PDB file of C-alpha atoms in Angstrom:
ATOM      1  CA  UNK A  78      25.406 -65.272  -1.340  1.00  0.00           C
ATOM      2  CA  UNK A  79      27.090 -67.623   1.119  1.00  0.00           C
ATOM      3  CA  UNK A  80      25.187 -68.190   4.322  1.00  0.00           C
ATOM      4  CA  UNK A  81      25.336 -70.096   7.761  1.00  0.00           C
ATOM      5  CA  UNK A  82      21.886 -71.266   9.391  1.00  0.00           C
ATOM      6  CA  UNK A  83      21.012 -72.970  13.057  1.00  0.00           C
ATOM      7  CA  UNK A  84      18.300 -74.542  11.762  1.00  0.00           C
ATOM      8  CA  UNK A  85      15.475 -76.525  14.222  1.00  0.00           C
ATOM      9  CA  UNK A  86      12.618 -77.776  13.103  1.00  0.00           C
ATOM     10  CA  UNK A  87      10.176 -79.068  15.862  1.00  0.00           C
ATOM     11  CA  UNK A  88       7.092 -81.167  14.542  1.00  0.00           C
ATOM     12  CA  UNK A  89       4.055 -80.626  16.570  1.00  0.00           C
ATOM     13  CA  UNK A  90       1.336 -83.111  17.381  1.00  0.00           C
ATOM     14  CA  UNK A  91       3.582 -86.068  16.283  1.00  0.00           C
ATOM     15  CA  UNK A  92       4.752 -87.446  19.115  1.00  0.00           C
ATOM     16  CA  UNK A  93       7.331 -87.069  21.833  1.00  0.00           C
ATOM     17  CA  UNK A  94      10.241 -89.296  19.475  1.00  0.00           C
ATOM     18  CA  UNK A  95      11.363 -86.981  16.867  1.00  0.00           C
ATOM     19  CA  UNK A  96      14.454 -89.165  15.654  1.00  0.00           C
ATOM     20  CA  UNK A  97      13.006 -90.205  12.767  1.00  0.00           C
ATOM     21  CA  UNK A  98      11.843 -86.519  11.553  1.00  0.00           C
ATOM     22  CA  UNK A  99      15.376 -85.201  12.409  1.00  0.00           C
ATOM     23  CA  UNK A 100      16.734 -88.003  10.624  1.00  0.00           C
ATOM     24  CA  UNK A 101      14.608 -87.025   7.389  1.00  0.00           C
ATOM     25  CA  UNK A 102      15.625 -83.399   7.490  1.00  0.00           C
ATOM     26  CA  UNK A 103      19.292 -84.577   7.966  1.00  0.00           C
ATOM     27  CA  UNK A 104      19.066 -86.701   4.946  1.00  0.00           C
ATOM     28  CA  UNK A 105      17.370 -83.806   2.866  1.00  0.00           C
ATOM     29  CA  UNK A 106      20.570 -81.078   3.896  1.00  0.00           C
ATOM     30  CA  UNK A 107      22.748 -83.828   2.680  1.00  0.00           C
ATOM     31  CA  UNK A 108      21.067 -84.192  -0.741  1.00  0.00           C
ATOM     32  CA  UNK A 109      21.345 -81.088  -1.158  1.00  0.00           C
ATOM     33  CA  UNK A 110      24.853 -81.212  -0.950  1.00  0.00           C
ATOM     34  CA  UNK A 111      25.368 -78.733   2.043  1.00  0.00           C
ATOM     35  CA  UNK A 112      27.386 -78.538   4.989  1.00  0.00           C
ATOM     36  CA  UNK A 113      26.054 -79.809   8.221  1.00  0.00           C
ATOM     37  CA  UNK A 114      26.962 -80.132  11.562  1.00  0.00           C
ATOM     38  CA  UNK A 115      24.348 -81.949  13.351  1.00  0.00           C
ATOM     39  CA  UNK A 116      23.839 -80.503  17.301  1.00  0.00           C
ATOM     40  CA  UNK A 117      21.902 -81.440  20.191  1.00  0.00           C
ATOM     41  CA  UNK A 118      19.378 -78.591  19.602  1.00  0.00           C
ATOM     42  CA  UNK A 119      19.594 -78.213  15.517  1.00  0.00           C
ATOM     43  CA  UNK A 120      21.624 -78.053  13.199  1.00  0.00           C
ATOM     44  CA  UNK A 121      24.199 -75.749  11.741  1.00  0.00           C
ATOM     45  CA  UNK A 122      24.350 -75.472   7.817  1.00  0.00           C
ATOM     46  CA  UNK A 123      26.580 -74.078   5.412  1.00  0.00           C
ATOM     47  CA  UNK A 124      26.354 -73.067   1.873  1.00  0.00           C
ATOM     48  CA  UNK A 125      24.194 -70.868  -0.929  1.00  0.00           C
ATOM     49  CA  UNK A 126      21.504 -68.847   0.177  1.00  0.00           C
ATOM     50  CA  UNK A 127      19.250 -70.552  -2.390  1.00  0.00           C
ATOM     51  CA  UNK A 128      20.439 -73.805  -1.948  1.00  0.00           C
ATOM     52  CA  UNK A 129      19.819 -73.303   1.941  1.00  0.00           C
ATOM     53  CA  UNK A 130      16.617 -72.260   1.663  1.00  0.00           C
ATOM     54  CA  UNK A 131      15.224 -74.356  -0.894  1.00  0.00           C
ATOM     55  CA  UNK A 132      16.027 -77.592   1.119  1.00  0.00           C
ATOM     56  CA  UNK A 133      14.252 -75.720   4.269  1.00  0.00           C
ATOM     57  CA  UNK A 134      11.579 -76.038   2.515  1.00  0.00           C
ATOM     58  CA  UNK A 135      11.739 -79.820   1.476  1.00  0.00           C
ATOM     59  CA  UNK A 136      12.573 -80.769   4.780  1.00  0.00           C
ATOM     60  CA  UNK A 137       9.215 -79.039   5.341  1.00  0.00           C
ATOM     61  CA  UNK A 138       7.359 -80.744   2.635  1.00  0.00           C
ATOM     62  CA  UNK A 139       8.820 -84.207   4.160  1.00  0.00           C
ATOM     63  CA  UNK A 140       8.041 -83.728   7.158  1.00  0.00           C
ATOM     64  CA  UNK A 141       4.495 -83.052   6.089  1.00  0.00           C
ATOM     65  CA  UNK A 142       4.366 -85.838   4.010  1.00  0.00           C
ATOM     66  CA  UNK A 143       5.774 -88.213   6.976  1.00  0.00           C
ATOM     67  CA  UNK A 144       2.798 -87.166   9.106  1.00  0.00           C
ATOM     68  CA  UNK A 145       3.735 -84.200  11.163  1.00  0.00           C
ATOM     69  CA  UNK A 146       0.333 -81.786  10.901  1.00  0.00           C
ATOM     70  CA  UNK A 147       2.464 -78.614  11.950  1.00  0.00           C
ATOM     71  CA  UNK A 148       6.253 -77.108  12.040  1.00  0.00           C
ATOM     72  CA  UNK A 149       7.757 -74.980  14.068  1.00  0.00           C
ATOM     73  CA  UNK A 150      10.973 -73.913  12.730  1.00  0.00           C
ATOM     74  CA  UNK A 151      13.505 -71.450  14.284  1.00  0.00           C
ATOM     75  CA  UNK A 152      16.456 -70.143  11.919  1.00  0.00           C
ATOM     76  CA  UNK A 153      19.251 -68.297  12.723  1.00  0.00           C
ATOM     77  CA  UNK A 154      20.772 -66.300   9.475  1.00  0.00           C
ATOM     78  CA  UNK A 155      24.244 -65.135   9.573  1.00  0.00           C
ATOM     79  CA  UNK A 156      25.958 -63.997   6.478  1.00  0.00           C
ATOM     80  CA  UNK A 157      29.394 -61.661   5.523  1.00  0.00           C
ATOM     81  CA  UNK A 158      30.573 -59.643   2.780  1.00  0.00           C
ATOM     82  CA  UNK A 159      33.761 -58.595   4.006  1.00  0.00           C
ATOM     83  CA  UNK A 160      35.525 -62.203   3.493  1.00  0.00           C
ATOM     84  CA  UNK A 161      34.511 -65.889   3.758  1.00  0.00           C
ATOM     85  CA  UNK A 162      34.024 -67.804   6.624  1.00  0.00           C
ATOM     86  CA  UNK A 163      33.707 -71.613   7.172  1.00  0.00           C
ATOM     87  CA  UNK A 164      31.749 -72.865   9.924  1.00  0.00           C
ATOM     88  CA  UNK A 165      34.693 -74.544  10.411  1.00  0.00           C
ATOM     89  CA  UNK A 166      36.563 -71.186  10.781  1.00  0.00           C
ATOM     90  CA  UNK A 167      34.532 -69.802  13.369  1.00  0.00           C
ATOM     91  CA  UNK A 168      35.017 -72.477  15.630  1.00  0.00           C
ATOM     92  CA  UNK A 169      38.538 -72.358  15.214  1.00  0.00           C
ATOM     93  CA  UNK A 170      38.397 -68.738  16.112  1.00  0.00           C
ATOM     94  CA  UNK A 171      36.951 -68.964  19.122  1.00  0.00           C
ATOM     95  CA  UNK A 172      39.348 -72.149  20.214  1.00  0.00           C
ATOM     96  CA  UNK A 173      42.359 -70.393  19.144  1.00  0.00           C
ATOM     97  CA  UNK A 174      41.283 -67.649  21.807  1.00  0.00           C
ATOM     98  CA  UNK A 175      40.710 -69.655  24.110  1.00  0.00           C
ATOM     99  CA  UNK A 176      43.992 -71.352  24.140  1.00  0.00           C
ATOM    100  CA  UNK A 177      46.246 -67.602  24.444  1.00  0.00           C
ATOM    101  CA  UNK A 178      46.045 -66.769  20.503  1.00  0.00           C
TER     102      UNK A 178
END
């Protein structure tokens, strides 16, 4: 099944810089070969349900392993069976209302 996640993980009790935690989550999406759009407040990914999910949970096991005693993570889940839709697409939507369409 093809889903889209906001995905924010906040590390607690590691500081107030959390570059370098974002950075390793990032990195961990990437590997796993999903779409990403990086935000101010998250991050929006695209892709398998599975795939999602399982590299959810290695950005939480790196994390962990970088230090961070807790996680806080907030996920939005959106997914459609009545067609596809990119991330990509929805954006588009939205602007192509916007400009009269």
């Amino acid at each position: 099944m093809h889903v889209h996640v906001e995905l924010c993980v906040i590390p607690i009790g590691s500081g107030t810089s959390l570059t370098a935690y974002i950075a390793a989550c990032q990195d961990e999406l990437e590997a796993a070969g999903l779409r990403t759009e990086l935000h101010a407040y998250g991050t929006n990914v695209e892709g398998d349900w599975d795939a999602v999910f399982a590299a959810v949970k290695r950005c939480h096991e790196r994390l962990h392993a970088m230090g961070a005693p807790r996680l806080f993570t907030s996920l939005k889940v959106g997914t459609r069976t009545d067609r596809q839709q990119s991330l990509d697409d929805k954006v588009a939507s939205v602007q192509h209302q916007r400009s009269g369409g």
